[in-house]
Coordinates of C-alpha atoms in Angstrom, one line a residue:
M394 CA 0.0 0.0 0.0
T395 CA 1.4 3.4 -1.0
K396 CA 2.2 5.7 1.9
S397 CA 0.2 8.9 2.2
T398 CA 2.0 12.1 1.3
S399 CA 1.9 13.3 4.9
A400 CA 3.5 10.1 6.1
R401 CA 6.3 10.2 3.5
L402 CA 7.0 13.8 4.3
A403 CA 7.0 13.1 8.1
R404 CA 9.7 10.5 7.4
D405 CA 11.6 13.0 5.2
R406 CA 11.5 15.7 7.9
G407 CA 12.7 13.2 10.4
V408 CA 15.7 12.3 8.3
S409 CA 16.4 16.0 7.4
G410 CA 15.9 17.0 11.0
F411 CA 18.6 14.5 12.1
F412 CA 21.2 15.9 9.7
A413 CA 20.1 19.5 10.7
F414 CA 20.7 18.6 14.3
L415 CA 24.2 17.4 13.4
A416 CA 24.9 20.6 11.6
S417 CA 23.7 22.6 14.6
L418 CA 25.9 20.7 17.1
P419 CA 28.9 23.1 17.0
P420 CA 26.9 26.2 18.2
L421 CA 24.9 23.9 20.6
A422 CA 28.2 22.7 22.1
A423 CA 29.3 26.3 22.5
I424 CA 26.0 27.0 24.4
V425 CA 26.6 24.0 26.7
G426 CA 30.1 25.2 27.4
L427 CA 29.0 28.7 28.2
L428 CA 26.2 27.5 30.5
Y429 CA 28.8 25.4 32.4
L430 CA 31.0 28.4 32.8
G431 CA 28.1 30.3 34.1
Y432 CA 27.2 27.5 36.5
E433 CA 30.8 27.5 37.8
V434 CA 30.7 31.2 38.4
V435 CA 27.4 31.1 40.3
T436 CA 28.3 28.1 42.4
D437 CA 31.8 29.3 43.4
Q438 CA 31.2 30.3 47.0
R439 CA 34.8 31.3 47.5
E440 CA 34.4 34.7 45.8
D441 CA 32.0 37.6 46.1
L442 CA 30.2 37.9 42.7
R443 CA 29.6 41.6 43.0
A444 CA 33.1 42.4 44.2
D445 CA 34.9 40.3 41.5
G446 CA 32.7 41.2 38.6
G447 CA 30.8 37.9 38.6
Y448 CA 27.5 39.4 37.6
L449 CA 29.1 41.1 34.6
M450 CA 30.6 37.8 33.6
I451 CA 27.3 36.0 33.9
A452 CA 25.6 38.6 31.8
L453 CA 28.3 38.3 29.1
L454 CA 28.1 34.5 29.1
A455 CA 24.2 34.7 28.8
L456 CA 24.4 37.1 25.9
F457 CA 27.1 35.0 24.2
A458 CA 24.9 31.9 24.7
F459 CA 21.9 33.7 23.2
L460 CA 23.8 34.6 20.1
F461 CA 24.9 31.0 19.6
F462 CA 21.3 29.9 20.2
I463 CA 20.3 32.1 17.2
V464 CA 23.0 30.6 15.1
A465 CA 22.0 27.0 16.1
R466 CA 18.3 27.6 15.4
W467 CA 19.1 29.3 12.1
T468 CA 21.4 26.5 11.0
Y469 CA 18.9 23.8 12.0
D470 CA 16.0 25.5 10.1
A471 CA 18.1 26.2 7.0
V472 CA 19.6 22.7 6.8
Q473 CA 16.2 21.0 7.4
A474 CA 14.5 23.1 4.8
G475 CA 17.3 22.5 2.3
L476 CA 17.3 18.7 2.8
T477 CA 13.5 18.1 2.8
P478 CA 12.4 16.8 -0.6
Q479 CA 9.7 18.8 -2.3
R480 CA 7.2 16.0 -3.0
V481 CA 4.2 18.2 -3.8
Q482 CA 4.1 21.1 -6.3
A483 CA 1.4 23.7 -5.8
M484 CA 0.3 26.9 -7.6
W485 CA -1.3 29.7 -5.6
L486 CA -4.0 31.7 -7.4
R487 CA -5.5 34.9 -6.1
R488 CA -6.5 38.5 -6.9
F489 CA -3.4 40.8 -7.0
Q490 CA -2.7 43.5 -4.5
S491 CA -4.7 41.9 -1.7
E492 CA -2.1 42.1 1.1
S493 CA -1.6 45.8 1.5
G494 CA -2.2 47.7 4.7
D495 CA -2.9 45.4 7.7
A496 CA -4.3 42.6 5.7
F497 CA -3.1 39.1 6.6
R498 CA -0.1 38.1 4.4
T499 CA -1.0 34.7 3.0
S500 CA 2.1 34.8 0.9
R501 CA 4.3 34.3 4.0
V502 CA 2.5 31.1 4.8
V503 CA 2.7 29.9 1.2
D504 CA 6.4 30.7 1.1
R505 CA 7.0 28.6 4.2
L506 CA 5.3 25.5 2.8
S507 CA 8.7 24.3 1.5
R508 CA 9.8 23.3 5.0
H509 CA 7.0 20.7 4.8
G510 CA 7.8 19.4 1.4
I511 CA 5.5 21.6 -0.7
S512 CA 7.1 23.7 -3.5
A513 CA 4.8 26.6 -4.4
L514 CA 4.6 28.8 -7.5
T515 CA 2.8 32.1 -7.9
L516 CA 2.7 35.2 -10.1
Q517 CA 4.2 38.3 -8.6
D518 CA 2.5 41.5 -7.7
R519 CA 3.8 44.4 -5.6
D520 CA 2.4 43.0 -2.4
V521 CA 4.1 39.5 -2.7
Q522 CA 7.7 39.1 -1.6
L523 CA 9.8 36.2 -0.3
S524 CA 9.3 35.9 3.5
F525 CA 12.2 37.0 5.7
E526 CA 12.6 33.4 6.7
Q527 CA 13.4 32.2 3.2
R528 CA 15.7 35.1 2.5
R529 CA 17.5 34.4 5.8
N530 CA 17.7 30.7 5.2
R531 CA 19.2 31.2 1.7
L532 CA 21.9 33.4 3.3
A533 CA 22.7 30.8 6.0
P534 CA 25.8 29.5 4.1
M535 CA 27.0 33.1 3.9
F536 CA 27.1 33.3 7.7
W537 CA 29.5 30.4 8.0
L538 CA 31.6 31.6 5.0
L539 CA 32.0 35.0 6.7
F540 CA 32.2 33.8 10.3
L541 CA 34.7 30.9 10.0
P542 CA 37.5 33.0 8.4
V543 CA 36.9 35.9 10.9
A544 CA 36.8 33.6 13.9
G545 CA 39.8 31.6 12.6
A546 CA 41.9 34.8 12.2
V547 CA 41.0 36.0 15.7
V548 CA 41.7 32.6 17.3
Y549 CA 45.1 32.4 15.4
L550 CA 46.2 35.9 16.4
I551 CA 45.2 35.4 20.0
Y552 CA 46.8 31.9 20.1
Q553 CA 50.0 33.5 19.0
G554 CA 49.7 35.9 21.9
W555 CA 49.1 32.9 24.2
L556 CA 52.2 31.2 23.0
S557 CA 54.2 34.4 23.4
A558 CA 52.9 34.8 27.0
Q559 CA 53.8 31.2 27.8
A560 CA 57.3 31.7 26.3
D561 CA 57.7 34.8 28.5
I562 CA 56.8 32.7 31.6
I563 CA 59.3 29.9 30.6
N564 CA 62.1 32.4 29.9
M565 CA 61.4 34.5 32.9
P566 CA 64.7 35.2 34.9
R567 CA 65.1 33.5 38.2
A568 CA 63.7 35.5 41.0
E569 CA 66.2 36.6 43.6
T570 CA 63.7 37.1 46.4
L571 CA 60.4 35.5 47.4
Q572 CA 58.6 38.8 46.9
Q573 CA 60.0 39.1 43.3
G574 CA 59.0 35.5 42.6
I575 CA 55.4 36.0 43.7
G576 CA 55.2 39.2 41.6
Q577 CA 56.4 37.3 38.5
I578 CA 53.9 34.6 39.0
F579 CA 51.0 37.0 39.4
G580 CA 52.2 39.0 36.3
A581 CA 52.4 35.8 34.2
F582 CA 49.0 34.6 35.1
F583 CA 47.5 38.0 34.6
A584 CA 48.9 38.0 31.0
L585 CA 47.4 34.6 30.3
I586 CA 44.0 35.7 31.7
V587 CA 44.1 38.8 29.5
V588 CA 44.8 36.6 26.4
A589 CA 41.9 34.3 27.3
I590 CA 39.5 37.3 27.7
L591 CA 40.6 38.6 24.4
L592 CA 39.9 35.3 22.8
V593 CA 36.3 35.2 24.2
V594 CA 35.6 38.8 23.3
G595 CA 37.1 38.4 19.8
V596 CA 35.0 35.4 19.0
F597 CA 31.9 37.1 20.5
F598 CA 32.2 40.2 18.4
G599 CA 33.0 38.0 15.3
V600 CA 29.7 36.1 15.8
M601 CA 27.7 39.3 16.5
A602 CA 29.2 41.3 13.6
T603 CA 28.6 38.4 11.1
L604 CA 25.0 38.0 12.4
V605 CA 24.3 41.7 11.9
V606 CA 25.7 41.7 8.4
V607 CA 23.8 38.7 7.2
M608 CA 20.5 39.6 8.8
L609 CA 20.8 43.1 7.3
L610 CA 21.4 41.6 3.9
A611 CA 18.3 39.3 4.4
A612 CA 16.2 42.3 5.5
I613 CA 17.1 44.5 2.5
S614 CA 17.2 41.8 -0.2
G615 CA 13.4 41.6 -0.4
P616 CA 12.7 45.3 -1.1
I617 CA 15.8 45.6 -3.3
G618 CA 14.9 42.5 -5.3
A619 CA 11.3 43.8 -5.8
M620 CA 12.6 47.1 -7.0
F621 CA 14.9 45.6 -9.6
S622 CA 12.3 43.1 -10.8
R623 CA 9.6 45.6 -11.7
N624 CA 10.4 45.4 -15.4
R625 CA 11.4 41.8 -15.5
D626 CA 9.5 39.2 -17.5
D627 CA 10.0 35.5 -16.7
F628 CA 7.8 34.2 -19.4
K629 CA 10.7 32.9 -21.6
S630 CA 12.4 31.1 -18.6
L631 CA 9.1 29.7 -17.3
P632 CA 9.3 26.3 -19.1
R633 CA 12.7 25.7 -17.5
L634 CA 11.4 26.6 -14.1
L635 CA 8.3 24.3 -14.5
D636 CA 10.6 21.4 -15.6
R637 CA 12.6 21.8 -12.4
L638 CA 9.4 22.1 -10.4
Q639 CA 8.0 18.8 -11.8
R640 CA 11.3 17.0 -11.0
G641 CA 11.1 18.3 -7.4
K642 CA 14.2 20.5 -8.0
G643 CA 12.4 23.8 -7.5
R644 CA 13.9 26.4 -5.1
R645 CA 13.1 26.2 -1.4
G646 CA 10.2 28.6 -0.8
A647 CA 7.8 30.0 -3.2
S648 CA 8.9 30.6 -6.8
I649 CA 7.6 34.0 -7.6
V650 CA 7.5 34.7 -11.4
R651 CA 6.7 38.0 -13.0
I652 CA 4.6 37.7 -16.2
S653 CA 3.4 40.5 -18.4
D654 CA -0.4 41.0 -18.9
A655 CA -0.1 39.7 -22.5
N656 CA 1.2 36.3 -21.4
W657 CA -0.4 35.7 -18.1
R658 CA -3.2 33.4 -19.3
E659 CA -0.7 31.2 -21.1
A660 CA 1.6 31.3 -18.1
V661 CA -1.2 30.2 -15.7
A662 CA -2.4 27.4 -18.0
S663 CA 1.1 25.9 -18.5
S664 CA 1.9 26.3 -14.8
L665 CA -1.3 24.5 -13.7
A666 CA -0.4 21.7 -16.0
A667 CA 2.9 21.2 -14.2
V668 CA 1.7 21.2 -10.6
D669 CA -0.2 18.7 -8.4
V670 CA -2.4 21.1 -6.5
A671 CA -3.9 24.5 -7.0
I672 CA -4.5 26.8 -4.0
I673 CA -7.3 29.2 -4.9
D674 CA -8.1 32.2 -2.8
L675 CA -11.9 32.9 -2.9
T676 CA -11.8 36.1 -0.9
N677 CA -12.2 38.4 -3.8
V678 CA -13.2 36.6 -7.0
S679 CA -12.7 38.8 -10.1
E680 CA -13.3 37.8 -13.7
N681 CA -9.7 36.8 -14.0
V682 CA -9.8 34.6 -10.9
A683 CA -13.0 33.0 -12.2
W684 CA -11.1 32.1 -15.4
E685 CA -8.3 30.7 -13.3
I686 CA -10.7 28.5 -11.3
G687 CA -12.0 26.9 -14.6
E688 CA -8.4 26.4 -15.8
A689 CA -7.4 24.8 -12.6
V690 CA -10.3 22.3 -12.8
R691 CA -9.2 21.3 -16.3
N692 CA -5.5 20.9 -15.4
V693 CA -5.3 19.6 -11.8
T694 CA -8.9 18.2 -11.8
P695 CA -11.4 18.9 -9.0
S696 CA -9.4 16.5 -6.7
G697 CA -6.4 18.8 -6.8
L698 CA -8.2 22.0 -5.7
V699 CA -7.6 23.6 -2.3
F700 CA -9.8 26.6 -1.5
I701 CA -8.9 29.3 1.0
C702 CA -10.7 32.5 2.1
S703 CA -10.4 35.3 4.6
E704 CA -12.4 34.9 7.8
G705 CA -13.6 38.5 7.5
S706 CA -15.0 38.1 4.0
Q707 CA -16.5 34.6 4.0
L708 CA -17.7 33.3 0.7
S709 CA -19.2 35.9 -1.6
N710 CA -21.9 35.2 -4.2
E711 CA -19.3 35.8 -6.9
A712 CA -17.1 33.1 -5.4
R713 CA -20.0 30.6 -5.1
V714 CA -21.1 31.2 -8.7
A715 CA -17.5 30.9 -10.1
V716 CA -16.9 27.6 -8.4
R717 CA -20.4 26.3 -9.3
D718 CA -19.8 27.1 -12.9
A719 CA -16.5 25.3 -12.9
L720 CA -17.2 22.3 -10.7
G721 CA -21.0 22.0 -10.8
R722 CA -21.2 22.5 -7.1
E723 CA -20.3 25.0 -4.4
P724 CA -16.8 24.8 -2.8
S725 CA -16.3 22.5 0.2
N726 CA -13.6 22.2 2.9
V727 CA -12.6 25.9 2.6
V728 CA -9.6 26.8 4.8
Y729 CA -10.1 30.2 6.4
Y730 CA -7.2 32.5 7.2
P731 CA -7.2 35.5 9.6
S732 CA -8.4 38.8 8.1
K733 CA -5.7 40.9 9.8
R734 CA -2.0 40.5 10.6
G735 CA -1.3 39.0 13.9
G736 CA -4.0 36.4 13.6
K737 CA -3.6 32.7 14.2
A738 CA -1.3 32.0 11.2
T739 CA -0.1 28.7 12.7
R740 CA -3.6 27.1 12.7
F741 CA -4.2 28.2 9.2
A742 CA -0.8 26.9 8.0
R743 CA -1.5 23.5 9.6
A744 CA -5.0 23.2 8.0
L745 CA -3.7 24.4 4.6
R746 CA -0.9 21.7 4.7
E747 CA -3.5 19.0 5.5
Q748 CA -5.7 20.0 2.7
I749 CA -2.8 20.1 0.2
Y750 CA -1.6 16.6 1.4
D751 CA -5.1 15.2 1.0
A752 CA -5.5 16.8 -2.5
A753 CA -2.1 15.3 -3.6
D754 CA -3.1 11.9 -2.3
L755 CA -6.4 12.0 -4.2
R756 CA -4.7 13.0 -7.4
G757 CA -2.1 10.3 -6.9
A758 CA -4.8 7.7 -6.5
M759 CA -6.5 8.9 -9.7
K760 CA -3.3 8.6 -11.6
A761 CA -2.6 5.2 -10.3

């Protein structure tokens, strides 16, 4: 018996999660080490924390551990998303310019479907951009490419200082008095402590600076990419993208293509012929959306349709008529999303995934 799509993807996510955990082990090990150091500082009853700067040390260790937690979580998410096979291909159809103001951004949920094995395709309008998560995950390798050389250079330079300090201790002239010997010992250990502090501070600022640079690039890449893509037309490259999508080699996250008005119908028809599922937003059904519903029925069959709608709008008469004309019945199993930002996006995302998996299973059963 063939496994369901959700079961196969659950296994895929288990395997990719294991390798993602292995990839995140270095920053996790750093967190454990920092927590242990903090524990030693707190439990050392021989020194006054306030007098010896213990509270400052604990604060620095906590901040350092938090930064490494960000790196560990980021690494885990990026690796898991990158290793999860895209077993379902979906196209998202909706009326353009519907996410302005404080409207709920369905595009962010659709973009994040890739972490659950669903590769999405949609046409671009000025409201739809890659989510920050996808931009951030695609820059994850850049973090390590920037951080490792910086951290390596800092560690190397400070290690050379450590060796120099040790050499000074070894070559230290013999003390002629007990007082002079004690002074030399304290001076030597002070130098080693300074080098150790410089090592910690250097790596800390290396992590922090690299995080800031990469996060800044992730933040600005969306608006900048949208600005430069205003006059772009992806129609000629669409067949190549659809071929990659059908082979499960599409990019992680939604593929957002820009098509001119003259070619949009042909682009929608060819795209629907290449995907398993069509996600159709019934919130605001225009004449163009009604045409897309009919085209989706012809290409992905009624079994491959997933309907979504805003909670604030419910189903309009236009939506009911358009679906009835295409299917011969009114829409069922509609997944509702919040009308405003800040709504329960997690619940909507879960329900949407379940509907997509069920639609993919129904289409697969029909093909078999």
